[in-house]
């Protein structure tokens, strides 16, 4: 089977054509500057080849058409006919309370995704545009929506309710939704596979630490809590996002500096997190270099982030009544041995014992705890595209 995975943003669109069974990525790439001018970067992993094109992309439809043309090209293509694409899997950010799993897209599903726009005003419209563009360019090809929020729909009410007047939940749908669900689901399933144990027997804490970061408690295969909330602004300090803070700070800063809500939200989303604390960068590589050169604020930013993750690990172990496995994934989790060590050290009291040598690794599935550690600590590279392709194939086969 060949599945085209699409992740549509407002002015960009990422794609992968893959075989979900063999896990082979036939081609992948990125359309950028949609609505401005248009640029396509197309890669064929098997040939280690990369091609770049300037192609007018007034809308997402031209972007999808350029992807299809690249996939079919006699010079840099990987398929002979568009009919070789069995289905398209779309990443959709917000499924609200309507979607607890991936679904085949039809008119009703589209309407439900549209109803979730107020919950994700920046993301869902772009995802919808991507779906509509595919419908136009590849009519009749089955399409599946895979939601960032779906995996966390198993959270019990006491995990997702905010302590606000209940009417804001009932009438306005204000609750914790959680994000990165496709990644938390993928790495928790891989963790069980790596250990050769059924996921139904395991209490797993998954740490997705990237530019955006979230931690999830996965109890017997089900998400029971996660650190992102109503929006992806909540939880840990991130590259540029503040994470959790005292809501009273908003009133204080807005009053003192005369910020309106848009200015305040811009500060919380774009100027905070480890960038805000350090004043150096949102990128953990820059922070480590600066900290090594003696920059105290870069050191503080790293410590605040690592402490935040450690606190969540403790909280989620308490929530599940124990923990069997801790997983690190995403850009920081996969590459930054120091952060993994800082999070997991000092947790010997709860059965976590790291292996410093095993932890000295990047980007491949590895057990990084000591052989006698009761809690297994794993590095597992995430693969949201593969998860989307596998969901899409399974739904289309049905
Ligand atoms: P996104 O949330 O945008 O998907 P990623 O999961 O790709 O982000 O993570 C990107 C981040 O990973 C970068 O901002 C950088 O901080 C971090 N990162 C990548 N490589 C390393 C490394 N070798 N050491 C430390 N951090 C790294």
Tab-separated table of C-alpha atoms and ligand atoms in Angstrom:
chain	number	residue	atom	x	y	z
A	1	UNK	CA	0.000	0.000	0.000
A	2	UNK	CA	1.108	3.577	-0.631
A	3	UNK	CA	-0.179	6.309	1.643
A	4	UNK	CA	0.369	10.028	1.154
A	5	UNK	CA	0.647	11.779	4.522
A	6	UNK	CA	-0.186	15.493	4.536
A	7	UNK	CA	0.471	18.011	7.290
A	8	UNK	CA	-0.941	21.329	6.091
A	9	UNK	CA	-0.065	24.622	7.776
A	10	UNK	CA	-1.305	28.077	6.861
A	11	UNK	CA	1.457	28.804	4.342
A	12	UNK	CA	3.304	25.481	4.244
A	13	UNK	CA	2.548	21.835	3.640
A	14	UNK	CA	4.663	18.798	4.546
A	15	UNK	CA	4.196	15.483	2.783
A	16	UNK	CA	5.479	11.917	2.840
A	17	UNK	CA	4.627	9.080	0.507
A	18	UNK	CA	5.178	5.862	2.413
A	19	UNK	CA	4.446	2.188	2.625
A	20	UNK	CA	3.014	1.703	6.128
A	21	UNK	CA	3.847	-2.019	6.173
A	22	UNK	CA	7.509	-1.885	5.157
A	23	UNK	CA	7.778	1.615	6.732
A	24	UNK	CA	9.689	2.733	3.645
A	25	UNK	CA	9.454	6.455	2.868
A	26	UNK	CA	9.389	6.675	-0.944
A	27	UNK	CA	9.464	10.467	-1.060
A	28	UNK	CA	8.953	13.393	1.242
A	29	UNK	CA	9.127	17.118	1.176
A	30	UNK	CA	7.792	20.519	1.910
A	31	UNK	CA	5.834	23.233	0.109
A	32	UNK	CA	6.554	26.688	1.494
A	33	UNK	CA	5.392	30.235	0.873
A	34	UNK	CA	1.921	29.141	-0.267
A	35	UNK	CA	-0.101	32.250	-1.100
A	36	UNK	CA	3.113	34.291	-1.453
A	37	UNK	CA	5.073	32.711	-4.316
A	38	UNK	CA	5.787	29.024	-3.777
A	39	UNK	CA	8.753	26.729	-3.192
A	40	UNK	CA	8.888	22.936	-3.255
A	41	UNK	CA	11.624	20.854	-1.640
A	42	UNK	CA	11.314	17.228	-2.708
A	43	UNK	CA	13.465	14.397	-1.340
A	44	UNK	CA	13.908	10.753	-2.280
A	45	UNK	CA	15.511	9.005	0.713
A	46	UNK	CA	16.494	5.844	-1.224
A	47	UNK	CA	18.641	7.935	-3.593
A	48	UNK	CA	19.658	10.430	-0.936
A	49	UNK	CA	18.427	12.999	-3.462
A	50	UNK	CA	17.046	16.483	-2.854
A	51	UNK	CA	15.377	18.720	-5.437
A	52	UNK	CA	14.245	22.328	-5.103
A	53	UNK	CA	11.745	24.120	-7.333
A	54	UNK	CA	10.145	27.540	-7.505
A	55	UNK	CA	6.500	26.859	-8.400
A	56	UNK	CA	3.648	29.386	-8.169
A	57	UNK	CA	1.344	28.299	-5.329
A	58	UNK	CA	-1.441	30.855	-4.966
A	59	UNK	CA	-3.415	28.303	-2.904
A	60	UNK	CA	-2.950	24.887	-1.286
A	61	UNK	CA	-4.470	23.265	-4.415
A	62	UNK	CA	-1.445	24.282	-6.513
A	63	UNK	CA	0.830	23.089	-3.707
A	64	UNK	CA	-0.804	19.616	-3.685
A	65	UNK	CA	-0.703	19.557	-7.490
A	66	UNK	CA	3.034	20.318	-7.392
A	67	UNK	CA	3.530	17.460	-4.904
A	68	UNK	CA	1.625	15.099	-7.196
A	69	UNK	CA	3.639	16.296	-10.214
A	70	UNK	CA	6.889	15.710	-8.316
A	71	UNK	CA	5.796	12.207	-7.257
A	72	UNK	CA	4.881	11.385	-10.889
A	73	UNK	CA	7.811	13.098	-12.616
A	74	UNK	CA	9.910	10.996	-14.979
A	75	UNK	CA	13.102	12.565	-13.538
A	76	UNK	CA	12.507	12.734	-9.803
A	77	UNK	CA	9.264	10.801	-9.357
A	78	UNK	CA	8.654	7.582	-7.433
A	79	UNK	CA	5.326	6.398	-8.905
A	80	UNK	CA	4.047	5.971	-12.466
A	81	UNK	CA	0.388	6.770	-11.910
A	82	UNK	CA	-1.601	8.748	-9.347
A	83	UNK	CA	-3.761	5.643	-8.920
A	84	UNK	CA	-0.839	4.056	-7.022
A	85	UNK	CA	-1.706	6.340	-4.088
A	86	UNK	CA	-4.200	4.225	-2.143
A	87	UNK	CA	-5.206	6.876	0.365
A	88	UNK	CA	-4.271	10.188	1.956
A	89	UNK	CA	-3.781	10.651	5.710
A	90	UNK	CA	-4.175	14.179	7.048
A	91	UNK	CA	-2.845	15.480	10.305
A	92	UNK	CA	-5.594	17.530	11.971
A	93	UNK	CA	-4.716	19.423	15.125
A	94	UNK	CA	-8.039	19.638	16.967
A	95	UNK	CA	-10.806	17.070	17.118
A	96	UNK	CA	-12.424	18.505	20.236
A	97	UNK	CA	-14.560	15.958	22.082
A	98	UNK	CA	-15.897	14.670	18.779
A	99	UNK	CA	-12.987	12.437	17.786
A	100	UNK	CA	-11.335	9.868	20.033
A	101	UNK	CA	-9.646	8.110	17.103
A	102	UNK	CA	-8.786	8.568	13.437
A	103	UNK	CA	-11.677	8.613	10.949
A	104	UNK	CA	-12.469	8.305	7.257
A	105	UNK	CA	-13.244	11.798	5.986
A	106	UNK	CA	-16.745	12.450	4.665
A	107	UNK	CA	-19.012	15.513	4.622
A	108	UNK	CA	-20.115	14.932	8.222
A	109	UNK	CA	-16.528	14.621	9.455
A	110	UNK	CA	-15.584	17.797	7.586
A	111	UNK	CA	-18.447	19.634	9.277
A	112	UNK	CA	-17.283	18.353	12.685
A	113	UNK	CA	-13.679	19.467	12.007
A	114	UNK	CA	-15.050	22.867	11.028
A	115	UNK	CA	-16.968	23.038	14.296
A	116	UNK	CA	-13.630	22.627	16.106
A	117	UNK	CA	-12.168	25.759	14.428
A	118	UNK	CA	-12.863	28.018	17.449
A	119	UNK	CA	-10.735	25.627	19.548
A	120	UNK	CA	-7.768	25.850	17.146
A	121	UNK	CA	-8.266	28.991	15.061
A	122	UNK	CA	-4.740	28.941	13.631
A	123	UNK	CA	-4.429	25.236	12.850
A	124	UNK	CA	-7.758	23.660	11.892
A	125	UNK	CA	-8.496	26.065	9.015
A	126	UNK	CA	-5.131	25.208	7.448
A	127	UNK	CA	-5.772	21.471	7.916
A	128	UNK	CA	-9.217	21.872	6.294
A	129	UNK	CA	-7.688	23.788	3.392
A	130	UNK	CA	-5.237	20.895	2.892
A	131	UNK	CA	-8.074	18.361	2.821
A	132	UNK	CA	-10.130	20.429	0.368
A	133	UNK	CA	-7.101	20.898	-1.887
A	134	UNK	CA	-6.546	17.130	-1.980
A	135	UNK	CA	-10.227	16.542	-2.770
A	136	UNK	CA	-9.850	18.887	-5.718
A	137	UNK	CA	-6.575	17.515	-7.068
A	138	UNK	CA	-7.130	13.811	-6.256
A	139	UNK	CA	-10.903	13.306	-6.407
A	140	UNK	CA	-12.164	9.926	-5.228
A	141	UNK	CA	-9.029	8.956	-3.262
A	142	UNK	CA	-10.071	7.978	0.298
A	143	UNK	CA	-8.815	10.330	3.000
A	144	UNK	CA	-8.401	9.867	6.734
A	145	UNK	CA	-8.098	12.494	9.485
A	146	UNK	CA	-5.675	11.808	12.349
A	147	UNK	CA	-6.087	14.188	15.292
A	148	UNK	CA	-3.433	15.516	17.692
A	149	UNK	CA	-6.039	15.521	20.454
A	150	UNK	CA	-7.657	12.105	19.887
A	151	UNK	CA	-5.318	9.928	21.993
A	152	UNK	CA	-6.000	12.071	25.076
A	153	UNK	CA	-9.779	11.690	24.860
A	154	UNK	CA	-9.462	8.783	27.323
A	155	UNK	CA	-8.493	11.205	30.124
A	156	UNK	CA	-10.918	10.974	33.050
A	157	UNK	CA	-12.921	14.114	33.917
A	158	UNK	CA	-10.812	14.857	37.003
A	159	UNK	CA	-7.765	15.172	34.698
A	160	UNK	CA	-9.378	17.383	32.084
A	161	UNK	CA	-11.655	19.677	34.051
A	162	UNK	CA	-10.438	23.183	34.924
A	163	UNK	CA	-11.561	24.642	38.223
A	164	UNK	CA	-13.716	27.301	36.541
A	165	UNK	CA	-17.493	27.643	36.722
A	166	UNK	CA	-18.748	24.403	35.154
A	167	UNK	CA	-20.775	26.285	32.520
A	168	UNK	CA	-17.520	27.174	30.710
A	169	UNK	CA	-16.950	23.489	30.160
A	170	UNK	CA	-20.564	22.718	29.268
A	171	UNK	CA	-21.251	25.712	27.044
A	172	UNK	CA	-17.827	26.774	25.811
A	173	UNK	CA	-15.966	23.440	25.806
A	174	UNK	CA	-13.161	24.821	27.965
A	175	UNK	CA	-11.250	21.785	29.250
A	176	UNK	CA	-7.862	20.140	28.917
A	177	UNK	CA	-7.555	18.465	25.500
A	178	UNK	CA	-3.839	17.789	25.236
A	179	UNK	CA	-1.801	17.647	22.017
A	180	UNK	CA	1.052	15.612	20.446
A	181	UNK	CA	-1.354	12.656	20.848
A	182	UNK	CA	-0.106	10.891	17.724
A	183	UNK	CA	3.437	11.011	19.072
A	184	UNK	CA	2.518	9.881	22.613
A	185	UNK	CA	0.503	6.996	21.128
A	186	UNK	CA	3.306	5.975	18.763
A	187	UNK	CA	6.118	5.976	21.332
A	188	UNK	CA	4.044	4.262	24.041
A	189	UNK	CA	3.191	1.466	21.592
A	190	UNK	CA	6.845	1.200	20.524
A	191	UNK	CA	7.908	1.086	24.191
A	192	UNK	CA	5.698	-1.939	24.815
A	193	UNK	CA	7.019	-3.579	21.627
A	194	UNK	CA	10.647	-2.892	22.598
A	195	UNK	CA	10.112	-4.515	25.990
A	196	UNK	CA	8.123	-7.387	24.487
A	197	UNK	CA	5.216	-6.757	26.853
A	198	UNK	CA	1.535	-5.995	26.209
A	199	UNK	CA	0.830	-2.286	26.614
A	200	UNK	CA	-2.207	-3.245	28.741
A	201	UNK	CA	0.240	-4.273	31.504
A	202	UNK	CA	2.299	-1.095	31.561
A	203	UNK	CA	2.295	2.313	33.217
A	204	UNK	CA	4.233	4.543	30.828
A	205	UNK	CA	5.276	8.190	31.046
A	206	UNK	CA	6.033	9.635	27.618
A	207	UNK	CA	8.116	12.825	27.429
A	208	UNK	CA	7.771	14.534	24.036
A	209	UNK	CA	10.432	17.226	24.347
A	210	UNK	CA	10.924	19.337	21.235
A	211	UNK	CA	10.309	22.895	20.256
A	212	UNK	CA	6.879	22.284	21.757
A	213	UNK	CA	6.919	19.891	24.700
A	214	UNK	CA	4.406	17.773	26.553
A	215	UNK	CA	4.431	14.822	28.929
A	216	UNK	CA	1.693	12.186	29.087
A	217	UNK	CA	0.679	9.472	31.544
A	218	UNK	CA	-0.238	6.363	29.551
A	219	UNK	CA	-1.874	3.814	31.829
A	220	UNK	CA	-2.534	0.386	30.260
A	221	UNK	CA	-2.337	1.973	26.793
A	222	UNK	CA	-4.675	4.871	27.548
A	223	UNK	CA	-3.733	8.506	28.095
A	224	UNK	CA	-4.936	9.468	31.579
A	225	UNK	CA	-3.255	12.862	31.843
A	226	UNK	CA	-1.084	15.210	29.825
A	227	UNK	CA	0.578	18.540	30.382
A	228	UNK	CA	-0.767	20.578	27.460
A	229	UNK	CA	-4.238	21.893	28.060
A	230	UNK	CA	-7.015	23.781	26.316
A	231	UNK	CA	-4.275	25.025	23.999
A	232	UNK	CA	-0.662	23.957	23.320
A	233	UNK	CA	0.486	26.911	25.442
A	234	UNK	CA	0.060	24.972	28.689
A	235	UNK	CA	2.388	22.782	30.719
A	236	UNK	CA	6.161	22.900	30.377
A	237	UNK	CA	8.211	25.940	29.462
A	238	UNK	CA	8.935	25.406	25.745
A	239	UNK	CA	11.153	26.952	23.075
A	240	UNK	CA	9.220	30.220	23.096
A	241	UNK	CA	5.989	29.345	24.966
A	242	UNK	CA	5.602	30.085	28.660
A	243	UNK	CA	3.835	26.904	29.727
A	244	UNK	CA	1.790	27.078	32.937
A	245	UNK	CA	1.750	30.312	34.873
A	246	UNK	CA	-0.324	32.156	37.437
A	247	UNK	CA	-3.190	33.785	35.503
A	248	UNK	CA	-2.850	36.787	37.835
A	249	UNK	CA	0.421	37.657	36.071
A	250	UNK	CA	-1.550	38.600	32.944
A	251	UNK	CA	-3.577	41.266	34.708
A	252	UNK	CA	-0.476	42.568	36.475
A	253	UNK	CA	1.676	42.906	33.328
A	254	UNK	CA	-1.150	44.141	31.101
A	255	UNK	CA	-2.025	46.835	33.630
A	256	UNK	CA	1.550	47.853	34.322
A	257	UNK	CA	2.736	48.007	30.688
A	258	UNK	CA	-0.556	48.799	28.940
A	259	UNK	CA	-0.508	45.622	26.817
A	260	UNK	CA	-3.700	44.534	25.106
A	261	UNK	CA	-4.585	40.833	24.991
A	262	UNK	CA	-2.951	40.291	21.582
A	263	UNK	CA	0.343	41.766	22.811
A	264	UNK	CA	0.204	39.684	25.988
A	265	UNK	CA	-0.509	36.463	24.061
A	266	UNK	CA	2.329	37.252	21.671
A	267	UNK	CA	4.678	37.475	24.667
A	268	UNK	CA	3.412	34.170	26.096
A	269	UNK	CA	3.587	32.316	22.761
A	270	UNK	CA	6.618	33.805	21.035
A	271	UNK	CA	8.874	35.486	23.584
A	272	UNK	CA	8.709	33.252	26.632
A	273	UNK	CA	9.873	29.730	27.438
A	274	UNK	CA	13.581	28.981	27.412
A	275	UNK	CA	14.101	31.872	24.968
A	276	UNK	CA	12.483	34.260	27.420
A	277	UNK	CA	14.448	33.074	30.434
A	278	UNK	CA	17.804	32.882	28.648
A	279	UNK	CA	17.530	35.782	26.224
A	280	UNK	CA	19.786	33.581	24.075
A	281	UNK	CA	17.747	31.193	21.932
A	282	UNK	CA	14.809	28.794	21.798
A	283	UNK	CA	17.132	26.077	20.511
A	284	UNK	CA	18.532	23.743	23.150
A	285	UNK	CA	21.830	23.353	21.276
A	286	UNK	CA	22.445	27.106	21.571
A	287	UNK	CA	21.445	27.018	25.235
A	288	UNK	CA	23.858	24.202	26.034
A	289	UNK	CA	26.683	26.000	24.241
A	290	UNK	CA	25.903	29.262	26.044
A	291	UNK	CA	25.589	27.481	29.415
A	292	UNK	CA	28.953	25.781	28.810
A	293	UNK	CA	30.441	29.223	28.106
A	294	UNK	CA	29.208	30.363	31.518
A	295	UNK	CA	25.936	32.087	30.572
A	296	UNK	CA	23.916	31.854	33.805
A	297	UNK	CA	20.535	32.611	32.270
A	298	UNK	CA	20.987	29.894	29.635
A	299	UNK	CA	21.848	27.515	32.477
A	300	UNK	CA	18.770	28.652	34.395
A	301	UNK	CA	16.519	28.120	31.343
A	302	UNK	CA	17.783	24.545	30.943
A	303	UNK	CA	17.365	23.866	34.650
A	304	UNK	CA	13.813	25.266	34.732
A	305	UNK	CA	12.871	23.090	31.754
A	306	UNK	CA	14.468	19.946	33.158
A	307	UNK	CA	12.926	20.535	36.591
A	308	UNK	CA	9.521	20.979	34.925
A	309	UNK	CA	9.804	17.602	33.197
A	310	UNK	CA	11.021	15.900	36.381
A	311	UNK	CA	8.063	17.282	38.361
A	312	UNK	CA	5.626	15.917	35.770
A	313	UNK	CA	7.284	12.493	35.891
A	314	UNK	CA	6.726	12.473	39.655
A	315	UNK	CA	3.158	13.705	39.306
A	316	UNK	CA	2.228	11.125	36.683
A	317	UNK	CA	3.823	8.277	38.640
A	318	UNK	CA	1.571	9.345	41.528
A	319	UNK	CA	-1.432	9.620	39.193
A	320	UNK	CA	-0.935	6.048	37.916
A	321	UNK	CA	0.155	4.547	41.243
A	322	UNK	CA	3.596	3.795	39.832
A	323	UNK	CA	5.550	3.761	36.618
A	324	UNK	CA	7.180	0.951	34.621
A	325	UNK	CA	8.583	2.879	31.676
A	326	UNK	CA	9.733	6.432	30.946
A	327	UNK	CA	10.157	7.368	27.285
A	328	UNK	CA	12.057	10.316	25.839
A	329	UNK	CA	11.249	11.496	22.318
A	330	UNK	CA	11.236	14.487	19.876
A	331	UNK	CA	14.098	16.881	19.060
A	332	UNK	CA	15.380	17.427	22.599
A	333	UNK	CA	14.340	14.036	23.998
A	334	UNK	CA	16.031	12.174	21.147
A	335	UNK	CA	19.220	14.208	20.967
A	336	UNK	CA	19.994	15.800	24.291
A	337	UNK	CA	21.657	13.303	26.656
A	338	UNK	CA	22.206	16.002	29.305
A	339	UNK	CA	18.521	16.837	29.559
A	340	UNK	CA	17.548	13.152	29.742
A	341	UNK	CA	20.077	12.625	32.509
A	342	UNK	CA	19.002	15.742	34.404
A	343	UNK	CA	15.344	14.629	34.298
A	344	UNK	CA	15.938	11.020	35.299
A	345	UNK	CA	18.692	11.475	37.881
A	346	UNK	CA	17.586	11.812	41.474
A	347	UNK	CA	14.648	9.504	40.794
A	348	UNK	CA	16.431	6.441	42.220
A	349	UNK	CA	13.907	6.525	45.118
A	350	UNK	CA	11.205	5.517	42.642
A	351	UNK	CA	13.230	2.834	40.904
A	352	UNK	CA	14.864	4.836	38.109
A	353	UNK	CA	18.565	4.166	37.557
A	354	UNK	CA	20.184	5.565	34.429
A	355	UNK	CA	23.104	4.071	32.506
A	356	UNK	CA	25.302	7.058	31.606
A	357	UNK	CA	27.058	5.177	28.822
A	358	UNK	CA	23.862	3.834	27.238
A	359	UNK	CA	22.385	7.330	27.503
A	360	UNK	CA	25.233	8.694	25.382
A	361	UNK	CA	23.268	8.085	22.195
A	362	UNK	CA	21.179	10.033	19.688
A	363	UNK	CA	18.123	9.319	17.620
A	364	UNK	CA	17.784	5.548	17.840
A	365	UNK	CA	15.647	3.188	19.906
A	366	UNK	CA	17.743	2.430	22.983
A	367	UNK	CA	17.280	1.308	26.576
A	368	UNK	CA	19.104	4.035	28.508
A	369	UNK	CA	18.430	2.795	32.042
A	370	UNK	CA	20.797	0.452	33.883
A	371	UNK	CA	20.099	-3.290	33.552
A	372	UNK	CA	18.999	-3.430	37.210
A	373	UNK	CA	16.739	-0.357	36.972
A	374	UNK	CA	13.195	-1.337	37.980
A	375	UNK	CA	11.790	1.431	35.758
A	376	UNK	CA	12.941	1.079	32.158
A	377	UNK	CA	13.993	4.356	30.561
A	378	UNK	CA	13.850	4.370	26.764
A	379	UNK	CA	14.867	6.676	23.938
A	380	UNK	CA	12.386	6.237	21.077
A	381	UNK	CA	12.451	8.508	18.010
A	382	UNK	CA	8.897	9.575	17.306
A	383	UNK	CA	7.328	9.008	13.887
A	384	UNK	CA	4.002	10.778	13.615
A	385	UNK	CA	3.912	10.325	9.827
A	386	UNK	CA	4.231	6.550	10.149
A	387	UNK	CA	1.447	6.508	12.746
A	388	UNK	CA	-0.776	8.580	10.413
A	389	UNK	CA	0.028	6.265	7.487
A	390	UNK	CA	-0.702	3.142	9.550
A	391	UNK	CA	-4.022	4.546	10.828
A	392	UNK	CA	-4.961	5.553	7.293
A	393	UNK	CA	-4.121	2.121	5.860
A	394	UNK	CA	-6.039	0.318	8.634
A	395	UNK	CA	-9.156	2.461	8.164
A	396	UNK	CA	-9.109	2.256	4.367
A	397	UNK	CA	-8.646	-1.553	4.428
A	398	UNK	CA	-11.813	-1.817	6.548
B	1	LIG	P1	8.962	20.518	16.876
B	1	LIG	O1	8.263	20.636	18.197
B	1	LIG	O2	9.013	21.796	16.117
B	1	LIG	O3	8.531	19.308	16.073
B	1	LIG	P2	11.405	19.039	17.255
B	1	LIG	O4	10.809	17.885	17.956
B	1	LIG	O5	11.941	18.841	15.882
B	1	LIG	O6	10.470	20.297	17.275
B	1	LIG	O7	12.568	19.607	18.181
B	1	LIG	C1	13.352	20.685	17.763
B	1	LIG	C2	14.289	21.072	18.882
B	1	LIG	O8	15.140	19.956	19.214
B	1	LIG	C3	15.229	22.184	18.519
B	1	LIG	O9	14.680	23.446	18.765
B	1	LIG	C4	16.394	21.930	19.436
B	1	LIG	O10	16.183	22.694	20.605
B	1	LIG	C5	16.308	20.471	19.809
B	1	LIG	N1	17.490	19.722	19.374
B	1	LIG	C6	17.748	19.191	18.178
B	1	LIG	N2	18.959	18.603	18.167
B	1	LIG	C7	19.488	18.751	19.401
B	1	LIG	C8	20.720	18.377	20.040
B	1	LIG	N3	21.648	17.695	19.398
B	1	LIG	N4	20.883	18.721	21.326
B	1	LIG	C9	19.945	19.405	21.988
B	1	LIG	N5	18.774	19.785	21.455
B	1	LIG	C10	18.544	19.480	20.174
